[in-house]
Coordinates of C-alpha atoms in Angstrom, one line a residue:
Chain A
M1 CA 42.0 -0.1 -16.4
S2 CA 38.8 1.5 -15.0
E3 CA 36.5 -0.2 -12.5
P4 CA 33.8 -2.3 -14.0
L5 CA 30.3 -0.7 -13.8
I6 CA 28.8 -3.9 -12.3
R7 CA 30.9 -6.3 -10.1
L8 CA 29.4 -9.4 -8.6
D9 CA 31.4 -10.9 -5.7
R10 CA 30.3 -14.4 -4.7
L11 CA 26.7 -13.3 -4.8
T12 CA 24.5 -16.0 -3.4
Q13 CA 20.8 -16.5 -2.8
S14 CA 18.9 -19.4 -1.4
F15 CA 15.2 -20.2 -0.8
D16 CA 14.1 -22.8 1.7
G17 CA 17.6 -24.4 1.7
V18 CA 17.8 -24.5 -2.1
T19 CA 20.6 -22.4 -3.6
A20 CA 19.2 -20.3 -6.4
V21 CA 22.3 -18.3 -7.1
D22 CA 25.6 -19.9 -6.1
A23 CA 28.6 -17.6 -5.4
L24 CA 28.3 -15.7 -8.6
S25 CA 31.3 -13.5 -9.4
M26 CA 31.8 -11.6 -12.6
D27 CA 32.5 -8.0 -14.0
I28 CA 30.5 -6.1 -16.5
E29 CA 32.2 -3.0 -18.1
K30 CA 30.6 0.4 -18.7
G31 CA 28.8 0.7 -22.0
E32 CA 28.3 -3.0 -22.5
I33 CA 25.1 -4.7 -23.6
F34 CA 25.3 -7.8 -21.4
G35 CA 23.2 -10.9 -22.2
F36 CA 22.5 -13.2 -19.3
L37 CA 21.4 -16.7 -20.6
G38 CA 20.1 -19.6 -18.7
H39 CA 17.4 -22.2 -18.5
N40 CA 14.2 -21.6 -16.6
G41 CA 14.9 -21.5 -12.9
A42 CA 18.7 -21.0 -13.5
G43 CA 18.7 -18.0 -11.2
K44 CA 18.7 -15.1 -13.8
T45 CA 15.7 -13.2 -12.3
T46 CA 17.0 -13.8 -8.8
T47 CA 20.3 -12.3 -9.8
I48 CA 18.6 -9.2 -11.3
Q49 CA 16.5 -8.9 -8.1
M50 CA 19.6 -8.8 -6.0
L51 CA 21.4 -6.3 -8.3
T52 CA 18.4 -4.0 -8.4
T53 CA 18.2 -4.2 -4.5
L54 CA 14.7 -5.7 -4.6
A55 CA 16.0 -8.7 -2.7
R56 CA 18.9 -8.9 -0.3
P57 CA 21.5 -11.6 -1.0
A58 CA 22.0 -14.5 1.4
S59 CA 25.7 -13.9 1.2
G60 CA 28.3 -12.1 -1.0
T61 CA 27.7 -8.7 -2.5
A62 CA 27.9 -6.7 -5.7
T63 CA 28.6 -3.1 -6.7
V64 CA 26.5 -1.3 -9.3
A65 CA 27.8 2.1 -10.6
G66 CA 30.3 2.1 -7.7
Y67 CA 27.8 1.5 -4.9
D68 CA 27.4 -1.6 -2.8
I69 CA 24.0 -3.2 -3.1
N70 CA 24.0 -4.1 0.6
K71 CA 25.4 -0.9 2.0
D72 CA 24.1 1.8 -0.3
P73 CA 20.8 0.4 -1.8
L74 CA 19.4 3.9 -2.3
E75 CA 22.4 5.1 -4.2
V76 CA 22.2 2.0 -6.4
R77 CA 18.5 2.7 -7.1
R78 CA 19.3 6.3 -8.2
R79 CA 21.5 4.9 -10.9
I80 CA 19.5 2.0 -12.2
G81 CA 16.4 1.4 -14.3
Y82 CA 14.5 -1.9 -14.3
V83 CA 12.0 -3.5 -16.7
P84 CA 10.4 -6.7 -15.2
E85 CA 9.4 -9.6 -17.4
N86 CA 5.7 -8.7 -17.1
V87 CA 5.4 -4.9 -16.8
R88 CA 2.6 -4.2 -14.3
L89 CA 1.2 -0.7 -13.9
Y90 CA -1.8 1.0 -12.3
D91 CA -4.4 -0.1 -14.8
T92 CA -6.9 2.7 -13.9
L93 CA -4.4 5.4 -14.7
T94 CA -3.2 6.6 -18.1
A95 CA 0.4 5.9 -19.2
A96 CA 1.4 9.5 -18.5
E97 CA -0.1 9.4 -15.0
N98 CA 1.8 6.2 -14.2
L99 CA 5.0 7.7 -15.5
V100 CA 4.6 11.0 -13.7
F101 CA 4.2 9.1 -10.4
F102 CA 7.3 7.0 -11.0
A103 CA 9.3 10.0 -12.2
R104 CA 8.4 11.8 -9.0
L105 CA 9.5 8.8 -6.9
S106 CA 12.8 8.8 -8.8
G107 CA 13.3 12.5 -7.9
V108 CA 13.0 13.8 -11.5
D109 CA 12.7 17.5 -11.8
A110 CA 9.7 18.7 -13.9
P111 CA 8.3 15.1 -14.2
A112 CA 5.5 15.9 -16.7
R113 CA 8.0 17.5 -19.2
R114 CA 10.4 14.6 -18.7
V115 CA 7.6 12.1 -19.3
R116 CA 6.7 13.8 -22.6
Q117 CA 10.4 13.7 -23.6
V118 CA 10.8 10.0 -22.9
L119 CA 7.5 9.1 -24.7
E120 CA 8.8 11.0 -27.7
L121 CA 12.1 9.2 -27.5
L122 CA 10.4 5.9 -27.5
D123 CA 8.0 7.0 -30.2
C124 CA 4.9 6.3 -28.2
T125 CA 3.4 9.7 -27.3
Y126 CA 0.0 8.3 -28.6
L127 CA -0.1 6.1 -25.5
A128 CA 0.2 9.1 -23.1
D129 CA -3.5 9.7 -22.3
K130 CA -4.7 6.2 -22.7
R131 CA -5.6 4.0 -19.7
V132 CA -3.0 1.3 -19.2
G133 CA -5.7 -1.3 -18.5
G134 CA -6.4 -1.8 -22.2
F135 CA -2.8 -2.0 -23.3
S136 CA -1.3 -4.9 -25.2
K137 CA 1.9 -6.6 -24.0
G138 CA 3.9 -4.6 -26.5
M139 CA 2.4 -1.3 -25.4
R140 CA 3.0 -2.2 -21.7
Q141 CA 6.6 -3.1 -22.5
R142 CA 7.1 0.4 -24.1
V143 CA 5.7 2.1 -21.0
G144 CA 7.8 -0.2 -18.9
L145 CA 10.9 0.8 -20.7
A146 CA 9.8 4.5 -20.4
Q147 CA 9.5 4.2 -16.6
A148 CA 12.9 2.7 -16.4
I149 CA 14.7 5.5 -18.2
L150 CA 12.9 8.5 -16.8
H151 CA 15.8 9.4 -14.5
D152 CA 18.4 8.7 -17.1
P153 CA 20.0 5.7 -15.3
A154 CA 23.6 4.5 -15.8
V155 CA 22.5 0.9 -15.9
L156 CA 19.3 -0.6 -17.3
F157 CA 18.2 -4.1 -16.2
L158 CA 15.9 -5.9 -18.5
D159 CA 14.3 -9.2 -17.4
E160 CA 13.2 -11.3 -20.5
P161 CA 12.3 -8.1 -22.3
T162 CA 11.2 -9.9 -25.5
S163 CA 9.0 -12.5 -23.7
G164 CA 5.6 -12.7 -25.3
L165 CA 6.3 -10.0 -28.0
D166 CA 5.6 -10.6 -31.7
P167 CA 8.5 -10.2 -34.2
M168 CA 7.7 -6.5 -34.7
G169 CA 7.7 -5.9 -31.0
I170 CA 11.0 -7.8 -30.6
K171 CA 12.7 -5.7 -33.3
M172 CA 11.3 -2.5 -31.9
L173 CA 12.6 -3.3 -28.5
R174 CA 16.0 -4.4 -29.8
D175 CA 16.3 -1.1 -31.7
L176 CA 15.4 0.9 -28.6
V177 CA 17.9 -1.0 -26.4
M178 CA 20.7 -0.4 -29.0
R179 CA 19.8 3.3 -29.1
L180 CA 19.8 3.7 -25.4
N181 CA 23.2 2.1 -25.3
T182 CA 24.8 4.0 -28.2
E183 CA 23.2 7.4 -27.9
F184 CA 22.7 7.7 -24.2
G185 CA 25.6 5.5 -23.0
M186 CA 23.5 3.2 -20.8
T187 CA 24.9 -0.1 -19.8
I188 CA 22.4 -2.8 -20.4
F189 CA 22.0 -6.0 -18.3
M190 CA 19.5 -8.2 -20.1
N191 CA 18.2 -11.6 -19.1
T192 CA 17.0 -13.5 -22.2
H193 CA 16.2 -16.9 -23.7
L194 CA 16.6 -15.7 -27.3
I195 CA 20.1 -16.6 -28.6
S196 CA 19.4 -14.8 -31.9
E197 CA 18.8 -11.6 -29.9
I198 CA 22.0 -12.1 -28.0
A199 CA 24.0 -12.4 -31.2
K200 CA 22.3 -9.3 -32.7
T201 CA 22.4 -7.1 -29.6
C202 CA 24.9 -8.0 -27.0
T203 CA 28.6 -7.2 -26.5
S204 CA 29.2 -9.9 -23.9
I205 CA 27.3 -12.9 -22.6
A206 CA 27.3 -15.2 -19.6
V207 CA 25.5 -18.5 -19.1
L208 CA 24.0 -19.5 -15.8
S209 CA 23.1 -23.1 -15.0
H210 CA 21.5 -24.1 -11.7
G211 CA 22.7 -20.9 -10.1
K212 CA 26.3 -21.4 -11.2
L213 CA 28.1 -19.3 -13.8
V214 CA 29.3 -21.7 -16.5
F215 CA 30.4 -19.3 -19.2
H216 CA 31.3 -15.6 -19.5
D217 CA 33.0 -14.0 -22.5
R218 CA 32.8 -11.1 -25.0
I219 CA 30.5 -11.8 -27.9
D220 CA 33.1 -11.1 -30.6
A221 CA 35.4 -13.7 -29.0
V222 CA 32.5 -16.2 -28.9
T223 CA 31.5 -15.6 -32.5
A224 CA 35.2 -15.8 -33.6
R225 CA 35.5 -19.1 -31.8
Y226 CA 32.1 -20.6 -32.5
G227 CA 30.8 -18.8 -35.7
D228 CA 27.2 -18.1 -36.4
D229 CA 23.9 -18.2 -34.4
A230 CA 23.6 -22.0 -34.8
A231 CA 27.0 -22.6 -33.3
L232 CA 26.1 -20.2 -30.4
E233 CA 23.0 -22.2 -29.8
E234 CA 25.0 -25.4 -29.7
L235 CA 27.4 -23.8 -27.2
Y236 CA 24.5 -22.7 -25.0
L237 CA 22.8 -26.1 -25.1
S238 CA 26.1 -27.8 -24.2
L239 CA 26.3 -25.7 -21.1
T240 CA 22.7 -26.2 -19.9
P241 CA 20.9 -29.2 -18.5
V242 CA 18.9 -29.7 -21.7
G243 CA 22.1 -30.0 -23.7
R244 CA 23.6 -32.4 -21.2
L245 CA 20.5 -34.6 -21.4
A246 CA 20.9 -34.7 -25.1
E247 CA 24.5 -35.8 -24.7
V248 CA 23.5 -38.6 -22.4
A249 CA 20.8 -39.7 -24.8
Chain B
M1 CA 13.5 27.2 -5.0
Q2 CA 10.8 24.8 -3.9
A3 CA 12.2 21.6 -2.2
A4 CA 11.1 18.4 -3.8
P5 CA 8.5 16.5 -1.8
S6 CA 9.8 13.5 0.2
P7 CA 9.2 10.0 -1.2
G8 CA 7.1 9.2 1.8
W9 CA 4.9 12.2 1.1
L10 CA 4.6 11.2 -2.6
I11 CA 3.5 7.7 -1.6
A12 CA 1.0 9.2 0.9
R13 CA -0.5 11.6 -1.6
Q14 CA -0.7 9.1 -4.5
S15 CA -2.1 6.3 -2.3
A16 CA -4.8 8.6 -0.8
S17 CA -5.8 9.8 -4.3
F18 CA -6.0 6.2 -5.6
V19 CA -8.1 5.0 -2.7
L20 CA -10.5 7.9 -3.1
R21 CA -11.2 6.8 -6.6
E22 CA -12.2 3.3 -5.4
R23 CA -16.0 2.7 -5.6
T24 CA -16.2 0.6 -2.4
V25 CA -14.3 3.2 -0.4
A26 CA -16.5 6.0 -1.8
L27 CA -19.7 4.0 -1.0
L28 CA -18.7 3.2 2.6
S29 CA -17.4 6.6 3.3
G30 CA -20.6 8.1 1.8
M31 CA -22.7 5.8 3.9
F32 CA -20.8 6.9 7.0
V33 CA -21.4 10.6 6.3
V34 CA -25.1 9.9 5.6
L35 CA -25.4 8.0 8.9
V36 CA -23.6 10.7 10.8
L37 CA -26.1 13.2 9.3
I38 CA -29.0 11.0 10.2
S39 CA -27.8 10.6 13.8
A40 CA -27.4 14.4 14.1
W41 CA -30.9 14.9 12.5
L42 CA -32.4 12.4 14.9
G43 CA -31.0 14.2 17.9
W44 CA -32.0 17.6 16.5
S45 CA -35.5 16.4 15.6
A46 CA -36.1 14.9 19.0
T47 CA -34.8 18.0 20.8
S48 CA -36.7 20.4 18.6
T49 CA -40.0 18.4 19.1
V50 CA -39.6 18.4 22.9
N51 CA -38.7 22.1 22.9
R52 CA -41.7 23.0 20.7
I53 CA -44.1 21.0 22.9
Y54 CA -42.6 22.6 26.0
L55 CA -43.0 26.1 24.6
D56 CA -46.7 25.5 23.7
A57 CA -47.3 24.0 27.1
A58 CA -45.4 26.8 28.9
A59 CA -47.5 29.4 27.0
F60 CA -50.7 27.6 28.0
L61 CA -49.7 27.2 31.7
Q62 CA -48.6 30.8 31.9
K63 CA -51.9 32.0 30.4
S64 CA -53.9 29.8 32.9
G65 CA -51.8 31.2 35.8
Q66 CA -50.2 27.8 36.6
P67 CA -46.5 27.4 37.5
V68 CA -44.2 26.7 34.5
P69 CA -41.8 23.8 35.0
S70 CA -38.3 24.0 33.6
N71 CA -37.6 23.0 30.0
P72 CA -36.7 19.3 30.0
V73 CA -34.3 19.9 27.1
L74 CA -32.2 21.9 29.5
D75 CA -32.3 19.2 32.1
I76 CA -30.1 16.8 30.1
S77 CA -26.8 17.5 28.6
P78 CA -27.2 18.7 25.0
L79 CA -24.2 16.6 24.1
S80 CA -26.2 13.4 24.7
L81 CA -28.2 14.0 21.5
L82 CA -25.2 12.8 19.6
R83 CA -25.3 9.3 21.3
N84 CA -26.4 7.6 18.1
M85 CA -23.3 8.8 16.4
S86 CA -21.2 6.5 18.5
V87 CA -23.2 3.5 17.2
Y88 CA -22.6 4.5 13.6
V89 CA -18.9 5.0 14.2
A90 CA -18.6 1.6 15.7
L91 CA -20.5 0.1 12.8
I92 CA -19.9 1.8 9.5
G93 CA -17.0 4.1 10.6
A94 CA -14.8 1.2 11.7
L95 CA -15.8 -0.9 8.6
S96 CA -15.0 2.1 6.3
A97 CA -11.6 2.5 8.0
I98 CA -10.8 -1.2 7.5
V99 CA -11.6 -1.0 3.8
I100 CA -9.5 2.2 3.5
G101 CA -6.5 0.6 5.2
N102 CA -6.8 -2.5 3.2
R103 CA -7.1 -0.7 -0.2
L104 CA -4.2 1.6 0.6
V105 CA -1.7 -1.2 0.2
G106 CA -4.0 -3.7 -1.6
L107 CA -4.1 -1.4 -4.7
D108 CA -0.3 -1.6 -5.1
R109 CA -0.3 -5.3 -4.5
K110 CA -3.1 -6.0 -6.9
A111 CA -1.7 -3.8 -9.6
G112 CA 1.7 -5.6 -9.2
V113 CA 3.7 -2.4 -9.1
L114 CA 5.7 -3.2 -6.0
P115 CA 8.9 -4.0 -8.0
L116 CA 8.7 -0.7 -9.8
I117 CA 8.3 1.1 -6.5
G118 CA 10.9 -1.0 -4.9
I119 CA 13.6 0.1 -7.3
R120 CA 13.0 3.8 -6.7
P121 CA 15.3 5.6 -4.2
L122 CA 13.0 5.4 -1.3
G123 CA 13.5 3.1 1.7
R124 CA 11.0 0.6 3.0
N125 CA 10.5 2.9 6.0
A126 CA 9.5 5.8 3.7
Y127 CA 7.0 3.5 1.9
A128 CA 5.5 2.4 5.3
A129 CA 5.4 6.0 6.6
G130 CA 3.7 7.1 3.4
K131 CA 1.0 4.5 3.7
I132 CA 0.3 5.2 7.4
A133 CA 0.3 9.0 6.6
A134 CA -2.3 8.4 3.9
L135 CA -4.4 6.4 6.3
A136 CA -4.1 9.1 8.9
G137 CA -5.2 11.8 6.4
L138 CA -8.2 9.8 5.2
I139 CA -9.3 8.9 8.7
L140 CA -8.9 12.5 9.9
A141 CA -11.0 13.6 7.0
L142 CA -13.8 11.2 8.0
G143 CA -13.5 12.4 11.6
A144 CA -13.6 16.0 10.4
V145 CA -16.8 15.4 8.5
A146 CA -18.4 13.8 11.6
G147 CA -17.1 16.7 13.7
A148 CA -18.4 19.4 11.3
V149 CA -21.9 17.7 11.3
A150 CA -21.8 17.7 15.1
V151 CA -20.8 21.3 15.4
A152 CA -23.4 22.4 12.8
T153 CA -26.1 20.5 14.7
F154 CA -25.4 22.4 17.9
L155 CA -25.1 25.7 16.1
V156 CA -28.6 25.4 14.4
L157 CA -30.5 24.2 17.5
P158 CA -32.2 27.2 19.0
A159 CA -32.7 26.0 22.5
I160 CA -29.2 24.8 23.0
T161 CA -26.0 26.6 23.8
L162 CA -22.9 24.7 24.7
T163 CA -20.6 25.8 27.4
G164 CA -16.8 26.0 26.9
L165 CA -16.4 22.7 28.8
Q166 CA -19.0 21.1 26.6
W167 CA -17.2 22.2 23.4
T168 CA -14.1 20.7 24.8
Q169 CA -15.9 17.5 25.6
L170 CA -17.3 17.4 22.0
A171 CA -13.7 17.9 20.7
G172 CA -12.6 15.0 22.9
F173 CA -15.4 12.8 21.6
M174 CA -14.4 13.6 18.0
A175 CA -10.7 12.8 18.9
V176 CA -11.7 9.5 20.5
T177 CA -13.9 8.7 17.4
T178 CA -11.0 9.4 15.1
L179 CA -8.7 7.3 17.2
Y180 CA -11.2 4.4 17.2
M181 CA -11.5 4.4 13.4
A182 CA -7.7 4.7 13.1
I183 CA -7.3 1.5 15.1
F184 CA -9.4 -0.4 12.5
G185 CA -7.7 1.4 9.6
L186 CA -4.3 0.3 10.9
I187 CA -5.6 -3.3 11.3
G188 CA -6.8 -3.2 7.7
L189 CA -3.5 -1.8 6.6
A190 CA -1.5 -4.5 8.5
A191 CA -3.7 -7.3 7.1
G192 CA -3.6 -5.9 3.6
A193 CA 0.2 -5.9 3.7
G194 CA 0.7 -9.1 5.6
A195 CA -1.9 -11.5 4.1
R196 CA -0.9 -13.6 1.1
S197 CA -4.3 -13.3 -0.6
E198 CA -6.6 -10.3 -1.1
T199 CA -9.5 -12.2 0.3
V200 CA -7.7 -13.1 3.6
G201 CA -6.4 -9.5 3.8
L202 CA -10.0 -8.3 4.0
L203 CA -11.7 -11.1 5.9
L204 CA -9.2 -11.1 8.7
P205 CA -9.8 -7.6 9.9
V206 CA -13.5 -7.9 9.3
T207 CA -13.6 -11.0 11.5
L208 CA -11.6 -9.1 14.1
W209 CA -14.0 -6.2 13.9
L210 CA -17.1 -8.5 14.3
T211 CA -15.5 -10.1 17.4
L212 CA -14.5 -6.8 19.0
T213 CA -17.8 -5.1 18.2
F214 CA -20.4 -7.8 18.8
I215 CA -18.9 -10.6 20.9
L216 CA -16.5 -9.1 23.4
P217 CA -18.9 -6.4 24.7
Q218 CA -21.3 -9.2 25.7
L219 CA -18.7 -11.2 27.5
T220 CA -17.2 -8.2 29.4
A221 CA -20.4 -6.2 30.1
N222 CA -23.6 -8.1 29.9
L223 CA -25.6 -10.8 28.2
N224 CA -28.4 -8.4 27.3
P225 CA -29.9 -9.8 24.0
T226 CA -29.9 -6.3 22.4
A227 CA -26.1 -6.4 22.6
A228 CA -26.1 -9.0 19.8
I229 CA -27.6 -6.5 17.4
N230 CA -26.4 -3.2 18.9
P231 CA -22.7 -2.8 19.3
I232 CA -23.2 -0.1 21.7
S233 CA -25.0 -2.3 24.2
A234 CA -27.0 -1.0 27.1
L235 CA -24.9 0.8 29.7
A236 CA -25.7 -1.5 32.6
I237 CA -23.9 -3.0 35.5
P238 CA -22.7 -6.5 34.5
P239 CA -24.2 -9.5 36.4
D240 CA -22.2 -10.0 39.7
T241 CA -20.8 -13.4 38.9
S242 CA -17.2 -14.7 38.8
F243 CA -17.5 -15.3 35.0
F244 CA -18.2 -11.6 34.3
H245 CA -15.5 -10.6 36.8
W246 CA -12.8 -12.6 35.1
A247 CA -14.1 -11.8 31.6
A248 CA -13.7 -8.1 32.4
V249 CA -10.2 -8.7 33.8
V250 CA -9.0 -10.8 30.9
L251 CA -11.0 -9.4 27.9
G252 CA -11.6 -5.9 29.2
P253 CA -8.3 -4.4 27.9
V254 CA -9.0 -5.7 24.4
S255 CA -12.7 -5.1 24.3
L256 CA -12.3 -2.0 22.2
A257 CA -16.0 -1.4 21.3
D258 CA -16.7 -1.4 25.0
A259 CA -13.9 1.1 25.7
Y260 CA -15.2 3.3 22.9
K261 CA -18.8 3.0 24.3
F262 CA -17.7 4.1 27.8
A263 CA -15.4 6.8 26.5
S264 CA -18.2 8.2 24.3
A265 CA -20.8 8.0 27.1
G266 CA -18.5 9.8 29.5
L267 CA -17.6 12.6 27.0
L268 CA -21.2 13.1 25.8
D269 CA -22.6 13.0 29.3
Y270 CA -25.0 10.1 28.9
L271 CA -23.2 7.6 31.2
P272 CA -25.7 6.6 33.9
Q273 CA -24.6 7.3 37.5
G274 CA -22.8 4.5 39.2
I275 CA -21.8 2.7 36.0
A276 CA -18.1 2.5 35.0
S277 CA -16.1 0.5 32.4
P278 CA -15.6 -3.1 33.7
S279 CA -12.0 -3.0 32.5
F280 CA -9.2 -2.0 34.8
I281 CA -7.6 0.1 32.1
P282 CA -9.4 3.5 31.5
P283 CA -11.3 3.5 28.2
V284 CA -9.4 6.3 26.5
M285 CA -6.1 4.7 27.6
T286 CA -7.3 1.4 26.1
L287 CA -7.9 3.1 22.8
I288 CA -4.5 4.8 22.8
L289 CA -2.7 1.6 23.6
A290 CA -4.7 -0.3 20.9
T291 CA -3.7 2.4 18.4
A292 CA -0.1 2.0 19.3
V293 CA -0.2 -1.8 19.0
A294 CA -2.1 -1.6 15.6
A295 CA 0.4 1.0 14.3
A296 CA 3.3 -1.3 15.3
F297 CA 1.7 -4.2 13.5
A298 CA 1.0 -2.1 10.4
W299 CA 4.6 -0.8 10.4
R300 CA 6.0 -4.3 10.7
A301 CA 3.8 -5.7 7.9
L302 CA 4.6 -2.7 5.6
T303 CA 8.4 -2.7 6.2
R304 CA 8.5 -6.5 5.6
L305 CA 6.4 -6.4 2.5
S306 CA 8.4 -8.1 -0.2
M307 CA 8.9 -5.9 -3.2
T308 CA 9.5 -8.9 -5.4
E309 CA 6.8 -11.2 -4.1
G310 CA 4.4 -8.6 -2.8
E311 CA 1.7 -9.4 -5.4
Y312 CA -1.3 -11.3 -4.2
N313 CA -1.3 -15.0 -4.7
V314 CA -5.0 -15.1 -5.4

């Protein structure tokens, strides 16, 4: 069996004595669309920040695309793309100017040409020469996705990508993510709250509660065991504090 | 095949180009250039007037058969006509440098793009080096503008010819001027990277600048009332009291405006005889040490800037 593309090994993070991510260990295979579920403050974003090398873990480690996040952060960064929950860009620049800057920083050859290609791929060439300052959330999310795939990464990290999007925006993003996975072979690591999206998009899921991994399985196994979306939601709630509160009540 | 530019160079180029688009930076830099031009014009105008009067008087004296005294313009060093420039550098030049330094990192923080930069294959050191290189480039550009104005002034004045040594002294003055602005630029950069809010990031270096420019020179040199409004206070011997003695010992090494004042006066030949910097560290050395310390602070703040929480709180 081949090495998993992402391997977390007792990954831990704490802030001011509070453990945000507690000895998280799991594997994510190449080509997966991985859905990372959890309540607010469960530690999902902190996990992504460690995997993308934006923050150093307090202890433990992880490998992404074969490189250790602590030992080879630059090699990890060459192989990943990241879309934060709120995509922030230089508002005074156009979308194309922003993207050319990030493409250059990623070491992309012929950045202007690559930016045009990516904007065409995401069907948003009309945004190229517009200043980002006037963009809606959906437009920003598209440019955010564009900056993440400029260098054709092996792994794409998405932090709550559908947060604040309208149903059309959510569908558009879902279609794009599926396309990047199937056509370009990108492995997707996605934090989300939307269980319906998990069922429609992901190939495997994990649930984080108070920094601890409480569930991890392939989606087909989960749906075979629990059935439809509603059952999936019940499973999620039973694993999270809200669900436990309901049980107590 | 052309090698790809290094990430540090990309950061430097992009940051400098962003900052130049900022209205505040453009306004302050423009004011600095205008004041430098005014200081040169004042020196040129004064010298030309004295020279013209002398030539008229010399012609009259010659015609009436009386002895002609030497031209007073030639009795003083021509470099001293730039003395006003050191005042403008200490005022608007240092302030412009603070704003440039602050905006170089403040723009990234305000835009909230640090996570998108942080996941690119460049180390924190490359980011810090890029920002410091951008600052160095912009401060050098300001210094070069001031230098070009100074050189042009001496080239167009008819009665004045600089010797080789004087050209060297002028180059030294421009180097010291650039160094002085760089200190404040680095302080602005450090505060911009280290402060939690944008307001504090700007207020902190401005307060430091006010202290260094207006308060310390009075404590280390004299209590001349003009020192309160003129950062380049009168070059006079400080009162012979134990207070001024100890103030010079303790505060002298950090009294940067004073160090710049004495370094400029020495290089532009207008330091009165018998007067020297009250500090035990030579003025130019004080400025070099201050640049090194400010650079260390800026480097530390930039390399420790959190790429996840780097955004301003306010």
